[in-house]
Amino acid sequence: MSKPLEGVRVLDLSHVIAGPLASFYLAQMGAEVIKIEPPNGGEVMRTSKNPSEGDTPTAFVAMNAGKRSLALDIRTPEGAEMVRSLALTADVFIENFRPGVVAKYGLDFESIKAVKPDIVYCSISGYGQTGEWSGRGAYDHVVQALTGMMMMSGEHPDAPPLKVGFPVIDVAVGMLGSLSIVSALHRRARDGAGQYIDASMVQASLMLMYPAASAFLTDGTEPRRIGNRGYTGSPAADTYPCLDGWLAVAANTPQQFRKLAATLGMEELCEDARALDLEAFNAPGRGFVIPRDADYVIGRLRAAFGSHQAADLETRLNAAGVPAARVRRLGEFLRETDGSDCVGMPDFRFSQRGHEVRTRGLGFSCADDGGPSARGAEALGHSTQALLSEIGVGTEAAEALVRAGVVHSPSLSREPTLST
């Protein structure tokens, strides 16, 4: 079965998370991705504290499985020229250096467009390609601080800033980068025109906070810090402590609230004028629960939840039609769903040095997409010799490039090749 991007060739100069994740999407959808990285050790994600993993640790494989490795120093004239030669055969070019860096080596959009006019070129950066801040370095938690994301979490307005506990913006800009590239490839197939794409962490952050950002831009409404409460503001859309842990519940509508109250054995709360705006609660049509005395309602609910088991309530509330989930750690959720039929998710397994690196796919499933590639990540420079040969660099010249430190190739330098 064919994959949707078979026949597409990608040159990927990116490193760490954002760019590699964008090209990982393309690779898993069938594109040939050539990962270009420094010959002296490769990109930073190859670093591992576990010697048995070599230069392909799990974190690296998870974002680079299925790609070819070309170890080449773009800072040298010879290295940059080889990249331009490969660009003649490429459809997509990805880089995530600070603005202006690749231009020093003749690898910017205009330079690549000169040799490949219909190239789809994607630059991923922290702050975008223009503006006074464009030259600043960026890391995920720094951009979370800058864009207000750290002030979206927390229980009250004066709580300390709180970052999301994983590199959410790096992941988001990688996903948006791949979406923009696929869109540009479709346009090129239709119109024959290439495209330059400016994808930034700042833009990705605002998209993650899209409703709040739109509300402020439109009405000047600053988002409230609501902690673990739901977006609607219903007192029964919150996270409550139970006897065996925490339970997140989303009884947003009057209908859901009645079902929650019945499950907890506190139906009288639905007739309590102190607790609820009963006129709104009993009105026909759709709407959310509006408390009259939020602290009172929350106190009543907290006491009720505190006398129940979270696991039991999760089952009972979902059966009644009220969304609820016991708070779990990531590993707990993955163990619970692994091999069970409670959630349908892809299972991508990449063969790597005698073991498998597993992921849960790309975030979606297609009925006819050819499935994941079982091939793991190549050792540094594994495909260097083959790719140099493709652009006319013979074995003797390639060996000279290895000796000069311009490229790295285990086969050319007679070093042992790590299996993939």
Coordinates of C-alpha atoms in Angstrom, one line a residue:
M1 CA 0.0 0.0 0.0
S2 CA 1.4 3.4 -1.0
K3 CA 2.0 6.3 1.4
P4 CA 0.7 9.8 0.6
L5 CA 4.1 11.5 0.3
E6 CA 6.0 8.8 -1.6
G7 CA 8.2 10.4 -4.2
V8 CA 8.8 13.6 -2.1
R9 CA 12.4 14.3 -1.1
V10 CA 13.2 16.4 1.9
L11 CA 16.5 18.0 2.9
D12 CA 16.3 18.6 6.7
L13 CA 19.0 20.8 8.3
S14 CA 17.0 21.1 11.5
H15 CA 17.9 19.8 15.0
V16 CA 16.5 19.1 18.5
I17 CA 12.6 18.9 18.4
A18 CA 10.6 21.4 16.3
G19 CA 12.2 20.8 12.9
P20 CA 12.9 17.1 13.3
L21 CA 9.3 16.5 14.4
A22 CA 8.1 18.3 11.3
S23 CA 10.2 16.1 9.0
F24 CA 9.3 13.0 11.1
Y25 CA 5.7 13.6 10.0
L26 CA 6.8 13.8 6.4
A27 CA 9.0 10.7 6.7
Q28 CA 6.2 8.6 8.3
M29 CA 3.8 9.7 5.5
G30 CA 6.2 8.3 2.9
A31 CA 8.7 11.1 2.1
E32 CA 12.4 10.4 1.7
V33 CA 13.9 12.6 4.4
I34 CA 17.7 13.3 4.3
K35 CA 18.8 14.5 7.7
I36 CA 21.9 16.8 7.4
E37 CA 23.8 17.1 10.6
P38 CA 27.3 18.0 11.8
P39 CA 30.0 15.4 11.1
N40 CA 31.5 15.7 14.5
G41 CA 29.0 13.9 16.7
G42 CA 25.9 14.9 14.9
E43 CA 23.0 16.9 16.4
V44 CA 22.6 17.3 20.1
M45 CA 19.8 14.8 20.4
R46 CA 22.2 12.0 19.6
T47 CA 23.8 12.4 22.9
S48 CA 23.0 9.6 25.4
K49 CA 24.1 8.7 28.8
N50 CA 23.5 5.0 28.0
P51 CA 26.4 3.6 26.1
S52 CA 24.4 0.7 24.8
E53 CA 22.2 3.1 22.7
G54 CA 25.2 4.5 20.8
D55 CA 24.4 7.6 18.8
T56 CA 20.8 6.6 18.3
P57 CA 19.1 6.9 21.8
T58 CA 15.4 6.6 22.2
A59 CA 14.7 10.3 22.2
F60 CA 16.6 10.7 18.9
V61 CA 14.9 7.7 17.3
A62 CA 11.4 8.9 18.3
M63 CA 11.8 12.0 16.1
N64 CA 14.2 10.7 13.4
A65 CA 13.0 7.2 12.5
G66 CA 12.8 6.5 8.8
K67 CA 15.3 9.3 7.8
R68 CA 18.6 9.0 6.1
S69 CA 21.7 10.5 7.8
L70 CA 24.1 12.7 5.9
A71 CA 26.9 13.9 8.1
L72 CA 28.2 17.1 6.5
D73 CA 29.6 20.4 7.7
I74 CA 27.5 23.1 6.0
R75 CA 30.0 25.8 7.3
T76 CA 32.6 24.7 4.7
P77 CA 32.3 25.7 1.1
E78 CA 32.5 22.1 0.0
G79 CA 29.7 21.1 2.4
A80 CA 27.4 23.9 1.4
E81 CA 28.0 23.2 -2.3
M82 CA 27.0 19.6 -1.8
V83 CA 23.8 20.6 -0.1
R84 CA 23.0 22.9 -3.0
S85 CA 23.7 20.0 -5.4
L86 CA 21.3 17.8 -3.4
A87 CA 18.7 20.6 -3.5
L88 CA 18.4 20.1 -7.2
T89 CA 16.7 16.8 -6.5
A90 CA 14.7 17.9 -3.5
D91 CA 11.1 19.1 -3.1
V92 CA 11.3 20.4 0.5
F93 CA 14.0 22.2 2.5
I94 CA 13.8 22.6 6.3
E95 CA 16.0 24.6 8.6
N96 CA 15.7 25.9 12.2
F97 CA 18.7 28.1 12.7
R98 CA 18.4 31.7 13.8
P99 CA 17.5 34.0 11.0
G100 CA 20.5 34.9 8.8
V101 CA 22.7 31.9 9.8
V102 CA 22.1 29.7 6.8
A103 CA 22.4 32.7 4.5
K104 CA 26.1 32.9 5.5
Y105 CA 26.6 29.6 3.8
G106 CA 24.5 30.2 0.7
L107 CA 21.7 27.9 2.0
D108 CA 18.9 30.5 2.5
F109 CA 15.7 30.5 0.5
E110 CA 16.9 32.7 -2.3
S111 CA 20.0 30.6 -2.7
I112 CA 18.2 27.3 -2.8
K113 CA 15.4 28.8 -5.0
A114 CA 18.1 29.8 -7.5
V115 CA 19.0 26.1 -8.1
K116 CA 15.5 24.7 -7.5
P117 CA 12.8 27.3 -8.3
D118 CA 9.8 25.3 -7.1
I119 CA 11.3 24.4 -3.7
V120 CA 9.1 24.4 -0.7
Y121 CA 11.4 26.0 1.9
C122 CA 10.4 26.0 5.6
S123 CA 12.3 28.1 8.2
I124 CA 11.4 27.4 11.8
S125 CA 12.6 29.8 14.5
G126 CA 11.7 31.2 17.8
Y127 CA 10.4 34.7 16.9
G128 CA 10.0 34.5 13.1
Q129 CA 12.2 35.9 10.3
T130 CA 11.4 39.6 10.8
G131 CA 11.2 42.1 13.7
E132 CA 13.6 43.3 16.3
W133 CA 13.5 40.0 18.3
S134 CA 14.1 37.7 15.3
G135 CA 17.7 37.3 16.2
R136 CA 17.1 36.2 19.7
G137 CA 17.6 32.6 20.8
A138 CA 14.5 30.7 22.0
Y139 CA 13.7 27.7 24.1
D140 CA 10.3 26.3 24.8
H141 CA 10.0 27.5 28.4
V142 CA 11.3 31.0 27.5
V143 CA 8.6 31.4 24.8
Q144 CA 6.0 30.1 27.3
A145 CA 7.1 32.9 29.6
L146 CA 7.1 35.5 26.8
T147 CA 3.7 34.8 25.3
G148 CA 1.8 34.6 28.6
M149 CA 1.4 30.8 28.6
M150 CA 3.0 30.6 32.0
M151 CA 0.4 32.9 33.4
M152 CA -2.5 30.9 32.0
S153 CA -2.0 28.1 34.6
G154 CA -2.2 28.4 38.4
E155 CA -5.0 28.6 40.9
H156 CA -5.2 32.4 41.4
P157 CA -4.0 35.7 39.9
D158 CA -1.0 36.0 42.2
A159 CA 0.2 32.4 41.9
P160 CA 3.8 32.0 40.6
P161 CA 4.2 31.5 36.8
L162 CA 3.7 27.8 35.9
K163 CA 5.0 26.3 32.7
V164 CA 3.5 23.4 30.8
G165 CA 5.4 20.3 31.9
F166 CA 6.7 19.3 28.5
P167 CA 8.0 21.2 25.4
V168 CA 4.5 21.9 24.1
I169 CA 5.5 24.8 21.8
D170 CA 8.4 22.8 20.2
V171 CA 5.9 20.0 19.4
A172 CA 3.2 22.4 18.2
V173 CA 5.5 24.3 15.8
G174 CA 6.7 20.9 14.4
M175 CA 3.1 19.9 13.7
L176 CA 2.2 23.2 12.2
G177 CA 5.4 23.1 10.1
S178 CA 4.5 19.8 8.6
L179 CA 0.9 21.0 7.9
S180 CA 2.2 24.1 6.1
I181 CA 4.7 22.0 4.1
V182 CA 2.0 19.5 3.0
S183 CA -0.3 22.4 2.0
A184 CA 2.5 24.0 0.0
L185 CA 3.2 20.7 -1.8
H186 CA -0.4 20.5 -2.8
R187 CA -0.3 24.1 -4.1
R188 CA 2.9 23.2 -6.1
A189 CA 1.2 20.2 -7.6
R190 CA -1.7 22.3 -8.7
D191 CA 0.1 25.5 -9.8
G192 CA 3.8 24.5 -10.2
A193 CA 4.9 27.2 -7.7
G194 CA 7.3 26.8 -4.7
Q195 CA 6.8 28.4 -1.4
Y196 CA 8.6 30.1 1.5
I197 CA 7.2 29.2 5.0
D198 CA 8.0 31.2 8.1
A199 CA 7.0 29.0 11.1
S200 CA 7.8 30.3 14.6
M201 CA 7.4 29.2 18.2
V202 CA 5.7 32.5 19.0
Q203 CA 3.0 31.8 16.4
A204 CA 2.6 28.2 17.5
S205 CA 2.2 29.4 21.1
L206 CA -0.6 31.8 20.2
M207 CA -2.3 29.0 18.2
L208 CA -2.2 26.8 21.3
M209 CA -3.9 29.6 23.2
Y210 CA -6.1 30.6 20.2
P211 CA -9.5 31.3 21.9
A212 CA -7.8 33.4 24.6
A213 CA -5.6 35.2 22.2
S214 CA -8.5 36.0 19.9
A215 CA -10.6 37.2 22.9
F216 CA -7.9 39.7 23.9
L217 CA -7.2 40.9 20.4
T218 CA -10.9 41.5 19.8
D219 CA -12.2 42.7 23.2
G220 CA -9.2 43.3 25.4
T221 CA -10.2 40.4 27.7
E222 CA -7.3 39.1 29.7
P223 CA -7.7 35.4 30.4
R224 CA -8.2 34.3 34.0
R225 CA -6.0 31.8 35.7
I226 CA -8.4 28.9 36.5
G227 CA -6.1 26.2 37.7
N228 CA -7.6 22.7 37.0
R229 CA -11.1 24.0 36.4
G230 CA -12.8 23.6 33.0
Y231 CA -13.0 26.3 30.4
T232 CA -16.8 26.9 30.8
G233 CA -16.6 28.0 34.5
S234 CA -19.2 25.5 35.7
P235 CA -18.4 24.6 39.4
A236 CA -18.8 21.0 38.4
A237 CA -16.1 21.3 35.6
D238 CA -13.2 20.9 37.9
T239 CA -10.7 18.5 39.4
Y240 CA -11.6 17.2 42.9
P241 CA -9.8 15.1 45.5
C242 CA -11.3 11.7 46.2
L243 CA -10.4 8.9 48.6
D244 CA -7.9 7.3 46.2
G245 CA -6.7 10.3 44.1
W246 CA -8.1 13.1 42.0
L247 CA -10.9 13.1 39.5
A248 CA -11.5 15.5 36.7
V249 CA -15.1 16.0 35.9
A250 CA -16.9 18.0 33.3
A251 CA -20.6 18.5 34.2
N252 CA -21.0 21.7 32.2
T253 CA -24.7 21.7 31.4
P254 CA -27.7 21.5 33.7
Q255 CA -28.4 18.1 32.3
Q256 CA -24.9 16.8 33.1
F257 CA -25.1 18.5 36.5
R258 CA -28.3 16.7 37.4
K259 CA -26.7 13.4 36.5
L260 CA -23.6 14.2 38.5
A261 CA -25.7 15.2 41.5
A262 CA -27.7 11.9 41.2
T263 CA -24.5 9.9 41.1
L264 CA -23.2 11.6 44.2
G265 CA -26.5 11.3 46.0
M266 CA -27.1 15.1 46.3
E267 CA -30.0 15.8 44.1
E268 CA -31.2 18.5 46.4
L269 CA -28.4 20.7 45.1
C270 CA -30.3 21.1 41.8
E271 CA -33.1 22.9 43.8
D272 CA -30.8 25.0 46.0
A273 CA -31.3 28.7 45.2
R274 CA -28.2 29.6 47.2
A275 CA -26.1 27.2 45.1
L276 CA -27.4 27.9 41.5
D277 CA -29.1 30.4 39.3
L278 CA -32.2 28.3 39.2
E279 CA -33.9 30.3 36.5
A280 CA -31.0 29.7 34.1
F281 CA -30.6 26.2 35.4
N282 CA -34.2 25.3 34.5
A283 CA -34.5 27.3 31.4
P284 CA -35.1 25.5 28.1
G285 CA -32.4 25.3 25.5
R286 CA -28.7 25.0 25.9
G287 CA -26.3 26.7 28.4
F288 CA -23.9 26.2 31.2
V289 CA -24.4 25.9 34.9
I290 CA -24.2 29.3 36.6
P291 CA -23.5 29.3 40.3
R292 CA -24.9 31.9 42.7
D293 CA -22.4 31.1 45.4
A294 CA -19.5 29.4 43.8
D295 CA -17.5 28.7 47.0
Y296 CA -20.6 27.1 48.6
V297 CA -21.2 24.8 45.6
I298 CA -17.5 23.9 45.3
G299 CA -17.5 23.1 49.0
R300 CA -20.5 20.8 48.8
L301 CA -19.0 19.1 45.8
R302 CA -15.6 18.7 47.4
A303 CA -17.1 17.1 50.4
A304 CA -19.1 14.7 48.3
F305 CA -16.2 13.7 46.0
G306 CA -14.0 13.3 49.1
S307 CA -16.1 10.4 50.3
H308 CA -15.9 8.4 47.0
Q309 CA -13.3 6.4 45.1
A310 CA -12.1 8.2 42.0
A311 CA -11.9 5.0 40.0
D312 CA -15.4 4.0 40.8
L313 CA -16.8 7.5 40.1
E314 CA -15.0 7.6 36.7
T315 CA -16.9 4.5 35.6
R316 CA -20.2 5.5 37.0
L317 CA -20.2 9.1 35.7
N318 CA -19.1 8.1 32.2
A319 CA -21.9 5.5 32.2
A320 CA -24.3 8.3 33.1
G321 CA -23.1 10.6 30.4
V322 CA -20.8 12.9 32.4
P323 CA -17.2 13.1 31.1
A324 CA -14.8 12.2 33.9
A325 CA -11.3 10.8 34.3
R326 CA -9.2 9.8 37.2
V327 CA -5.9 11.8 37.2
R328 CA -3.1 9.5 36.0
R329 CA 0.6 9.8 35.4
L330 CA 1.6 9.4 31.7
G331 CA 3.1 6.0 32.3
E332 CA 0.0 4.8 34.1
F333 CA -2.2 5.8 31.2
L334 CA 0.1 4.2 28.6
R335 CA 0.3 0.9 30.6
E336 CA -3.5 0.9 31.1
T337 CA -4.2 1.4 27.4
D338 CA -1.4 -0.8 26.1
G339 CA -2.9 -4.0 24.6
S340 CA -6.4 -3.1 25.7
D341 CA -9.4 -2.1 23.7
C342 CA -10.4 1.0 25.7
V343 CA -8.7 3.5 23.3
G344 CA -7.9 2.9 19.7
M345 CA -4.4 4.3 18.9
P346 CA -1.7 3.5 16.4
D347 CA 1.3 1.5 17.6
F348 CA 4.4 2.6 15.7
R349 CA 7.5 0.3 16.4
F350 CA 10.9 1.2 15.0
S351 CA 13.6 -1.4 14.8
Q352 CA 16.7 0.0 16.5
R353 CA 19.9 -1.9 17.4
G354 CA 18.2 -5.1 18.5
H355 CA 15.2 -3.5 20.2
E356 CA 12.1 -1.6 19.3
V357 CA 11.4 2.1 19.9
R358 CA 7.7 2.6 20.3
T359 CA 5.5 5.7 19.8
R360 CA 1.7 6.2 19.5
G361 CA 2.0 7.5 16.0
L362 CA 1.3 10.9 14.6
G363 CA -1.9 11.9 16.5
F364 CA -4.3 10.6 13.9
S365 CA -5.0 7.4 11.9
C366 CA -5.8 6.9 8.3
A367 CA -7.4 3.8 6.9
D368 CA -5.2 3.7 3.8
D369 CA -1.9 5.4 4.6
G370 CA 0.5 2.4 4.3
G371 CA 1.2 2.2 8.0
P372 CA 4.4 3.2 9.8
S373 CA 7.9 2.6 8.6
A374 CA 9.6 -0.1 10.7
R375 CA 13.0 1.4 10.0
G376 CA 14.6 3.2 12.9
A377 CA 17.1 6.1 12.8
E378 CA 20.4 5.7 11.0
A379 CA 23.7 6.0 12.7
L380 CA 25.5 9.3 12.1
G381 CA 26.5 9.5 8.4
H382 CA 25.1 6.1 7.5
S383 CA 23.9 7.3 4.1
T384 CA 26.7 9.8 3.5
Q385 CA 28.6 7.7 0.9
A386 CA 25.5 6.8 -1.1
L387 CA 24.3 10.4 -1.2
L388 CA 27.7 11.8 -2.2
S389 CA 27.9 9.2 -4.9
E390 CA 24.5 10.4 -6.2
I391 CA 25.8 13.9 -6.8
G392 CA 29.0 12.6 -8.5
V393 CA 31.5 12.5 -5.6
G394 CA 33.7 9.5 -6.1
T395 CA 35.1 7.3 -3.4
E396 CA 38.6 8.8 -3.5
A397 CA 37.2 12.4 -3.3
A398 CA 34.8 11.4 -0.5
E399 CA 37.6 9.8 1.5
A400 CA 39.5 13.1 1.2
L401 CA 36.4 15.0 2.5
V402 CA 36.3 12.6 5.5
R403 CA 40.0 13.2 6.2
A404 CA 39.4 17.0 6.0
G405 CA 36.5 16.8 8.5
V406 CA 33.9 18.0 5.9
V407 CA 31.8 14.8 6.1
H408 CA 31.6 11.8 8.2
S409 CA 30.9 8.3 6.9
P410 CA 31.5 5.1 8.8
S411 CA 32.0 3.1 5.6
L412 CA 34.5 5.6 4.1
S413 CA 36.5 5.9 7.3
R414 CA 36.4 2.2 7.9
E415 CA 34.6 2.7 11.2
P416 CA 32.1 0.1 12.3
T417 CA 28.6 0.9 11.1
L418 CA 25.9 0.8 13.8
S419 CA 23.0 -1.3 12.7
T420 CA 19.5 0.3 12.5

